[in-house]
Every structure is written in C-alpha cells, then in structure tokens.
Short mmCIF file of C-alpha atoms in Angstrom, two decimals:
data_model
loop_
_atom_site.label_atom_id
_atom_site.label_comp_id
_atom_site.label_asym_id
_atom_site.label_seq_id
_atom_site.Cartn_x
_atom_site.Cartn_y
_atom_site.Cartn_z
CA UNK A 1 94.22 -13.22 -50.55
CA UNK A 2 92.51 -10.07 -49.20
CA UNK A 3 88.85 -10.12 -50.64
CA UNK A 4 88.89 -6.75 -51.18
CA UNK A 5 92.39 -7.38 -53.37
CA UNK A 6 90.54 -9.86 -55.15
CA UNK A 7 87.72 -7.66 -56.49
CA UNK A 8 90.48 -5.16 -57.60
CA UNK A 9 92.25 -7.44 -59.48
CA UNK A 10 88.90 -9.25 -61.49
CA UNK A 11 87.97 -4.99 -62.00
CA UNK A 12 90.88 -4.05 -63.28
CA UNK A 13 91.17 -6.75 -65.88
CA UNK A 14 87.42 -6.29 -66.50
CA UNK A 15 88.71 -3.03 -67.45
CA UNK A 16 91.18 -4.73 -69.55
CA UNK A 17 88.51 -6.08 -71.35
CA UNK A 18 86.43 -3.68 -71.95
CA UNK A 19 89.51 -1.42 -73.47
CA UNK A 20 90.58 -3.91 -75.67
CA UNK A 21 86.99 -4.15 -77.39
CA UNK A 22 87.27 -0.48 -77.71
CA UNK A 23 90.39 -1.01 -79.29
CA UNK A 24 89.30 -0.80 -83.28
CA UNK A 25 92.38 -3.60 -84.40
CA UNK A 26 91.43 -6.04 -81.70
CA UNK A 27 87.34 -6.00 -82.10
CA UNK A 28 88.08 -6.20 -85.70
CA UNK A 29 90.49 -9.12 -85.69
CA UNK A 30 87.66 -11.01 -83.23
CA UNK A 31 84.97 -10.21 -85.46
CA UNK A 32 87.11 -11.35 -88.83
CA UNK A 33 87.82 -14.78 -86.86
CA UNK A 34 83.83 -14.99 -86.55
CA UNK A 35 84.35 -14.10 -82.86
CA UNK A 36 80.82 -12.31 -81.78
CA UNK A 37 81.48 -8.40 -80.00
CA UNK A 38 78.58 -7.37 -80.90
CA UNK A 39 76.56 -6.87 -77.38
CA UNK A 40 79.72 -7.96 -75.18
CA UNK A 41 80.68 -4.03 -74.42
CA UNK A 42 77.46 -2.79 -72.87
CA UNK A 43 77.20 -6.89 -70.90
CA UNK A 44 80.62 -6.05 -69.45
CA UNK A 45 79.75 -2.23 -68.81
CA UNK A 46 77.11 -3.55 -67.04
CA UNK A 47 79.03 -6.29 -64.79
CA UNK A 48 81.71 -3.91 -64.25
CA UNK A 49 78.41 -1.93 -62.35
CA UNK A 50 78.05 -4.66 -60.46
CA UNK A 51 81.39 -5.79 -59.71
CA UNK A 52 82.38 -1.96 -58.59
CA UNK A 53 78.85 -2.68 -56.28
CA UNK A 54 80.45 -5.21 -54.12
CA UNK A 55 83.98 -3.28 -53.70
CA UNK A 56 83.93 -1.21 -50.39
CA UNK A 57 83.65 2.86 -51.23
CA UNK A 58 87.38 3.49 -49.57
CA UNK A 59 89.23 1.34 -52.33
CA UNK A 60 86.76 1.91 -54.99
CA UNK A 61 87.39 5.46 -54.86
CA UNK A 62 91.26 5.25 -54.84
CA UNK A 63 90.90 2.02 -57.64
CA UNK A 64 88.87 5.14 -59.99
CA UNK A 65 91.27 7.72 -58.90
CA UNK A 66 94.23 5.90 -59.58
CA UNK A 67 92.91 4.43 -63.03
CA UNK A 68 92.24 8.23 -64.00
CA UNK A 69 95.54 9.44 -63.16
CA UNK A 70 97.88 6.46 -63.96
CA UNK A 71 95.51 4.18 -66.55
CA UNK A 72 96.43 1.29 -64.44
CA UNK A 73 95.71 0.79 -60.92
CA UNK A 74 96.46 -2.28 -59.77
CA UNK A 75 100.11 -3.62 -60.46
CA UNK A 76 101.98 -6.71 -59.55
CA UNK A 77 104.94 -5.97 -56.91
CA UNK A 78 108.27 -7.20 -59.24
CA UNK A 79 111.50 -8.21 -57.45
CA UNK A 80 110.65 -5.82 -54.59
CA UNK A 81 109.58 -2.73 -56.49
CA UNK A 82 106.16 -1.45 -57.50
CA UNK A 83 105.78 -2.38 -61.32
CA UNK A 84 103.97 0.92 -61.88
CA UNK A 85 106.92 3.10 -60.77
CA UNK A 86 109.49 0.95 -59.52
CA UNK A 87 109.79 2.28 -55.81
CA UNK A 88 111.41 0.20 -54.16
CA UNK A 89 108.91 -1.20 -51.70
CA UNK A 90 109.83 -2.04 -47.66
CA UNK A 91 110.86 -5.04 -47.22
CA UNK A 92 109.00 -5.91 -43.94
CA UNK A 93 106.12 -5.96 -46.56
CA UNK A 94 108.15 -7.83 -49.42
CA UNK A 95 109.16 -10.78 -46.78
CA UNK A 96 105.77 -10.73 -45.02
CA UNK A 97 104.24 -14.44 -46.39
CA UNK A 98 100.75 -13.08 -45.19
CA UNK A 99 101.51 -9.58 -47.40
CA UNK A 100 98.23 -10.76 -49.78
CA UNK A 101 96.14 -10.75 -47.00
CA UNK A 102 95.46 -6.86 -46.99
CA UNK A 103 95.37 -4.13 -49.59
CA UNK A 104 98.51 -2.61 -49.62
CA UNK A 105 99.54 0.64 -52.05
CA UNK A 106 102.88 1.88 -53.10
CA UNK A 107 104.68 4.52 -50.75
CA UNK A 108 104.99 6.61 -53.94
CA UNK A 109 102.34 6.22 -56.38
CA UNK A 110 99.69 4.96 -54.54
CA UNK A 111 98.81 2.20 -56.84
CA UNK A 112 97.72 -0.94 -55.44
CA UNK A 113 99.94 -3.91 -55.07
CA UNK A 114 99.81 -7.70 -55.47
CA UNK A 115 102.14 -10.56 -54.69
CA UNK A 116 101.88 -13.02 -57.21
CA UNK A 117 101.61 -16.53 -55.37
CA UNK B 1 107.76 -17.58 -85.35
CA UNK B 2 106.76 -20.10 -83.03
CA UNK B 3 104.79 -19.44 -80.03
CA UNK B 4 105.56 -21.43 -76.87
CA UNK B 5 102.87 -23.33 -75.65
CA UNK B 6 101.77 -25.66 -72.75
CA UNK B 7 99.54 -28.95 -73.79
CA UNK B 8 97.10 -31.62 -72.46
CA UNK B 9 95.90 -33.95 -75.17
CA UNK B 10 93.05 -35.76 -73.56
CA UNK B 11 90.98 -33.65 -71.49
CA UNK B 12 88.73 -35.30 -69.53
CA UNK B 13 86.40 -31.93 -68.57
CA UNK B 14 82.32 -32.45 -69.37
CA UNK B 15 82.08 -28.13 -69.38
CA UNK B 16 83.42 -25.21 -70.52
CA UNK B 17 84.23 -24.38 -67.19
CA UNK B 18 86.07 -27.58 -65.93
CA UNK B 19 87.65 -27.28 -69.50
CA UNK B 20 89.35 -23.81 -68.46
CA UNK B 21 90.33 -25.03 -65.11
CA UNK B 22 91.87 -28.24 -66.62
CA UNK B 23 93.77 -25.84 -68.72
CA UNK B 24 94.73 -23.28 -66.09
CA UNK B 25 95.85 -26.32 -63.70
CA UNK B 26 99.12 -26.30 -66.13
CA UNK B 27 99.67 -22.59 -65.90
CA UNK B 28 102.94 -21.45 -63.58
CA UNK B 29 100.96 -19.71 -61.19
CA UNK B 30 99.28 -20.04 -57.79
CA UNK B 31 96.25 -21.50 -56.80
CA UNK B 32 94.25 -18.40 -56.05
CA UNK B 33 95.94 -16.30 -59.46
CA UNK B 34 94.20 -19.40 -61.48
CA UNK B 35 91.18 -19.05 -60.07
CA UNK B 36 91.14 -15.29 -60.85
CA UNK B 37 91.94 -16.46 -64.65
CA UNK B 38 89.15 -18.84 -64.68
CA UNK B 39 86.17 -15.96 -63.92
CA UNK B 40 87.86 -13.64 -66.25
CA UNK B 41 87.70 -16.03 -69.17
CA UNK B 42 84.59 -16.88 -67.72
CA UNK B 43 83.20 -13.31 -67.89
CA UNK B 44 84.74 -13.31 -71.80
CA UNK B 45 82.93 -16.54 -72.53
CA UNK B 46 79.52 -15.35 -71.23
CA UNK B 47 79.76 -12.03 -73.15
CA UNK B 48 80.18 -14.31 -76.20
CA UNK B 49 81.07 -17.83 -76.43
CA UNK B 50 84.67 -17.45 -78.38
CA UNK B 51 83.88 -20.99 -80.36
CA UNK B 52 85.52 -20.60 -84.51
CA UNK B 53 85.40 -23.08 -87.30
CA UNK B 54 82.50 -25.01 -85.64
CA UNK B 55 84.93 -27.03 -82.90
CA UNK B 56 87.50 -24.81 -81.81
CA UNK B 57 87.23 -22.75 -78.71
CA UNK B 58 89.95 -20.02 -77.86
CA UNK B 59 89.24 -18.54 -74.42
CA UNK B 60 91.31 -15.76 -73.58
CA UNK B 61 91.81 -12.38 -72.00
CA UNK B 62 94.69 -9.99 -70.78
CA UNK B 63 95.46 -10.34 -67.28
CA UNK B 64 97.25 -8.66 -64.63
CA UNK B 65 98.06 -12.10 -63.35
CA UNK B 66 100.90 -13.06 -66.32
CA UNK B 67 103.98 -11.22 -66.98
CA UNK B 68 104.26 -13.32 -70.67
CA UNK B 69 101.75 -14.33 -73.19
CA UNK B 70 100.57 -18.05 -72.06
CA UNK B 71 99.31 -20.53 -74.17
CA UNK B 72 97.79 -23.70 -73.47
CA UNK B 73 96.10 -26.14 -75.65
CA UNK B 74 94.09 -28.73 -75.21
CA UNK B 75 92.13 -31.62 -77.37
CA UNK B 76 88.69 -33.79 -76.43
CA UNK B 77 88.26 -37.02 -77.47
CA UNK B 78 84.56 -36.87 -76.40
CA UNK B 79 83.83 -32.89 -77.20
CA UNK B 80 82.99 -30.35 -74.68
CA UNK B 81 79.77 -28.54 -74.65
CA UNK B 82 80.83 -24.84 -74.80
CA UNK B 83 77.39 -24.70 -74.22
CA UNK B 84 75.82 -24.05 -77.05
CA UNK B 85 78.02 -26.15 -79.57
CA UNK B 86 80.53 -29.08 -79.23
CA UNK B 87 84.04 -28.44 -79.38
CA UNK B 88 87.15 -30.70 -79.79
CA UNK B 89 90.08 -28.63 -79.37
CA UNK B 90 90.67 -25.86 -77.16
CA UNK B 91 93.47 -23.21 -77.41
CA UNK B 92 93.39 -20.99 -74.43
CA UNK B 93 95.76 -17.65 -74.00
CA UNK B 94 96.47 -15.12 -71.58
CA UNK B 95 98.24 -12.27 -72.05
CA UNK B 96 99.66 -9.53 -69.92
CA UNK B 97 99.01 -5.62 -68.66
CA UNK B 98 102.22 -3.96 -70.01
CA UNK B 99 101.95 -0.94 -72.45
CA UNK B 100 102.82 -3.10 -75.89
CA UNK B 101 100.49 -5.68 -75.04
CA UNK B 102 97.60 -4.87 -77.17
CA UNK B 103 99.84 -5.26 -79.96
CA UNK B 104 100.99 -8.44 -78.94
CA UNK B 105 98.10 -9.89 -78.08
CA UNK B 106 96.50 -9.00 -81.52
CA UNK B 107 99.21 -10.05 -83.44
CA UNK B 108 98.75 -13.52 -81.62
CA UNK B 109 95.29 -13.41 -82.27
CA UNK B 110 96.34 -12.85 -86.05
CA UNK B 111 98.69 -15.83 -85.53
CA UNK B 112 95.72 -17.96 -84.88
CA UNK B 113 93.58 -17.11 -87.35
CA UNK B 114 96.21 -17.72 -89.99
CA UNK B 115 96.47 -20.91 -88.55
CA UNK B 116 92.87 -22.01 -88.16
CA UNK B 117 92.12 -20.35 -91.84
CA UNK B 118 94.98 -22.12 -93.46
CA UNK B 119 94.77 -25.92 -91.51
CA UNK B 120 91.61 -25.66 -89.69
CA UNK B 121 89.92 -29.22 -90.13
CA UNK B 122 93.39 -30.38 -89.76
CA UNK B 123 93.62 -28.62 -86.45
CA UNK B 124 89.95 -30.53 -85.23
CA UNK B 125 91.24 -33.75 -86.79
CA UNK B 126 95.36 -33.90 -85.40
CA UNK B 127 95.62 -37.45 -83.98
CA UNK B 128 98.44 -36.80 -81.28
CA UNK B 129 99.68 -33.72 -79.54
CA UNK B 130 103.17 -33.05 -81.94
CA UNK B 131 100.43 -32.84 -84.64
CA UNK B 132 98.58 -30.62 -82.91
CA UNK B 133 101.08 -28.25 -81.89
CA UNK B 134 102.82 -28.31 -85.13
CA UNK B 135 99.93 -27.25 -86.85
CA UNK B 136 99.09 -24.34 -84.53
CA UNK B 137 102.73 -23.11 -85.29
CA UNK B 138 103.41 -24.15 -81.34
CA UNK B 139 106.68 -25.52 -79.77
CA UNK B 140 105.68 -27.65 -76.91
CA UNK B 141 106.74 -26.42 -73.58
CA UNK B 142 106.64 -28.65 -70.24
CA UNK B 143 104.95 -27.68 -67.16
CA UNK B 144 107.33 -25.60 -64.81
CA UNK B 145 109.87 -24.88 -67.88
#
C-alpha cells in the first residue's frame, strides 16, 4: 500500500477518535466503565500534529479540504463505487491488483479511495 | 441480543501489543488493514490503557478498515502485562465509519459494561471458551464465517 495512503487512513481514524471522545454519550459511557479520557483528547490532538507532519502538503491539503466539506475523507471503494458517493469508479482502476499502490480520489467527489485487501 | 464474536482461548502473547496482533490475526482482513488496526488501538491504548475490573482489557476503536462491528476475544492463562497491570481476558472490538456508528458502537460499549458489571469475576474466572462467550452475551463465530 501507497505510504502516503497509509498515513491517510491511520489520520482519518485518528480523527475518528478524537470525535468520538468529543462525543458526550461515548466519553461518558468510557468514563462510567472506569475507562480513563481524561488527558487522551489533547495526547491525540497532539499526535494527530505529528501524524499530519509526516503526510506530504499535496494530500494533506486535499485530506483537510475534503474532511471540511464532506466530514469524511477517506472512504473504502465498495463493489466498484466510491462509498462516499457511490460513483461508479473506472474499472481499469477497480481490476488494477497494484490499485493500493498510489493515492487515488473519486472522479466525482474527490474523496480518497482504498481497496480493502 | 447476541453479538457475534471471534475467539482464541489460550493466548500465548507476553505484551499488550503481541496480544492485539494475536487478536487481529483472526480478523477477515488483509495483512496490511491489520496492521493499520494494531497502531490505532495502539494509539487508544497509549492515550489510556482501556484495562476494567482489574483483569479485563477491551481495546478498541472505529475504523475505516471494517464495514461491521468485530469482536474478538481472547483469555491468558499466564496474564498479559497491559503494562501497567495484569490482565487475563481480553475483549477487543472494532467498529466501522458509517453515519449510525457512534450509536452502535456505544450501545456495544453499553453491552459490555452490563456484562462485566453483572458477571465480571465470572468473566476473569470462565474455564473454557463456551463459558466465556456465554457470559459476554457472545455467539461464537469461526474464522472466515
């Protein structure tokens, strides 16, 4: 898998993360279960600093772009189609075995697509 | 309702993190997607160990990488430093992106805690994997089914 794919997909569910102890229910259920939040929001604010560091400024840009516009910018590609708007995506890229092996984006939204292997 | 959920019974991992790859080697997906899982749960775990009721560990996150909530538990005869304190049983769960996930994922986490606050030296002490399983309100589910 593309490197570059690779960071996008740990950021975005660092992202993930980090909105789901935002998320009043879910920090509370952790914290009733004796789960410890407290602290865990600013550590991951600050790794998602330094995971965003190591992403080149191209896709880092378009990852930030996309997550302000859509929420999500990184989507799985499901039975051919983009799972963020369900283009249809080409096929030469579908059948391509090698199609993790650069970052690709959908034709029509523009969010960026993985293969799952 | 039962949750579906995958199972090793003797796990033979000395760390936290051979634990979570021991547990990840029985999830349906790739090579490469598993070891994406294991440095997100490892990011969770650093951020604060998810240990409850002393011996219980319950890595987790929401992933990209899963279309379906995934479950896999585990049990250690010898206990697994997580570091700080020794664990026995370990119930890790992934869950996906999609827009009700949140939801599901905390009503699974509710799930747990029912379970763990209702049979949870039960849950430390289960002597085979039905037991186990049973008591965490899990139906067993081979690999690859």
């Amino acid at each position: 898998m593309d490197k570059q794919l690779e960071k996008l997909i740990s950021l975005h569910d660092l992202d993930v993360m980090i909105a789901d102890l935002n998320r009043k229910d879910i920090r509370k259920r952790e914290t009733e279960m004796g789960l410890h939040t407290e602290g865990a929001l600013e550590e991951l604010k600050e790794l998602r600093e330094a995971y965003c560091r190591n992403i080149d400024r191209k896709w880092r840009g378009l990852y930030n772009q996309l997550t302000r516009h859509y929420g999500n910018a990184v989507v799985p590609a499901l039975m051919g189609r983009c799972a963020g708007c369900l283009t249809r995506l080409p096929t030469a890229v579908c059948s391509d075995p090698e199609r993790n092996l650069k970052v690709h984006t959908c034709p029509t939204c523009g969010r960026i697509i993985y293969w799952a292997d | 309702m039962k949750y579906t959920a995958l199972c090793k019974f003797e796990l033979s991992a000395a760390s936290r993190a051979e634990a979570i790859i021991e547990l990840l080697d029985l999830f349906p997906a790739g090579e490469k997607s598993r070891g994406l899982l294991a440095g997100a749960l490892d990011v969770r775990e650093k951020v604060g160990a998810t240990v409850v009721h002393d011996s219980i560990a319950l890595p987790h996150c929401r992933s990209i990488l899963v279309d379906k909530l995934t479950v896999v538990a585990g049990k250690s005869q010898t206990g697994i430093p997580w570091p700080e304190k020794m664990v026995n049983t370990v119930i890790l769960f992934v869950s996906p992106v999609k827009p009700n996930s949140p939801q599901e994922h905390n009503k699974f986490l509710s799930h747990i805690a029912g379970k763990i606050r209702k049979s949870g030296d039960k849950i430390v002490a289960a002597g085979n994997q039905d037991e186990l399983l049973d008591l965490l309100g899990f139906q067993h589910v081979e690999q690859g089914e």
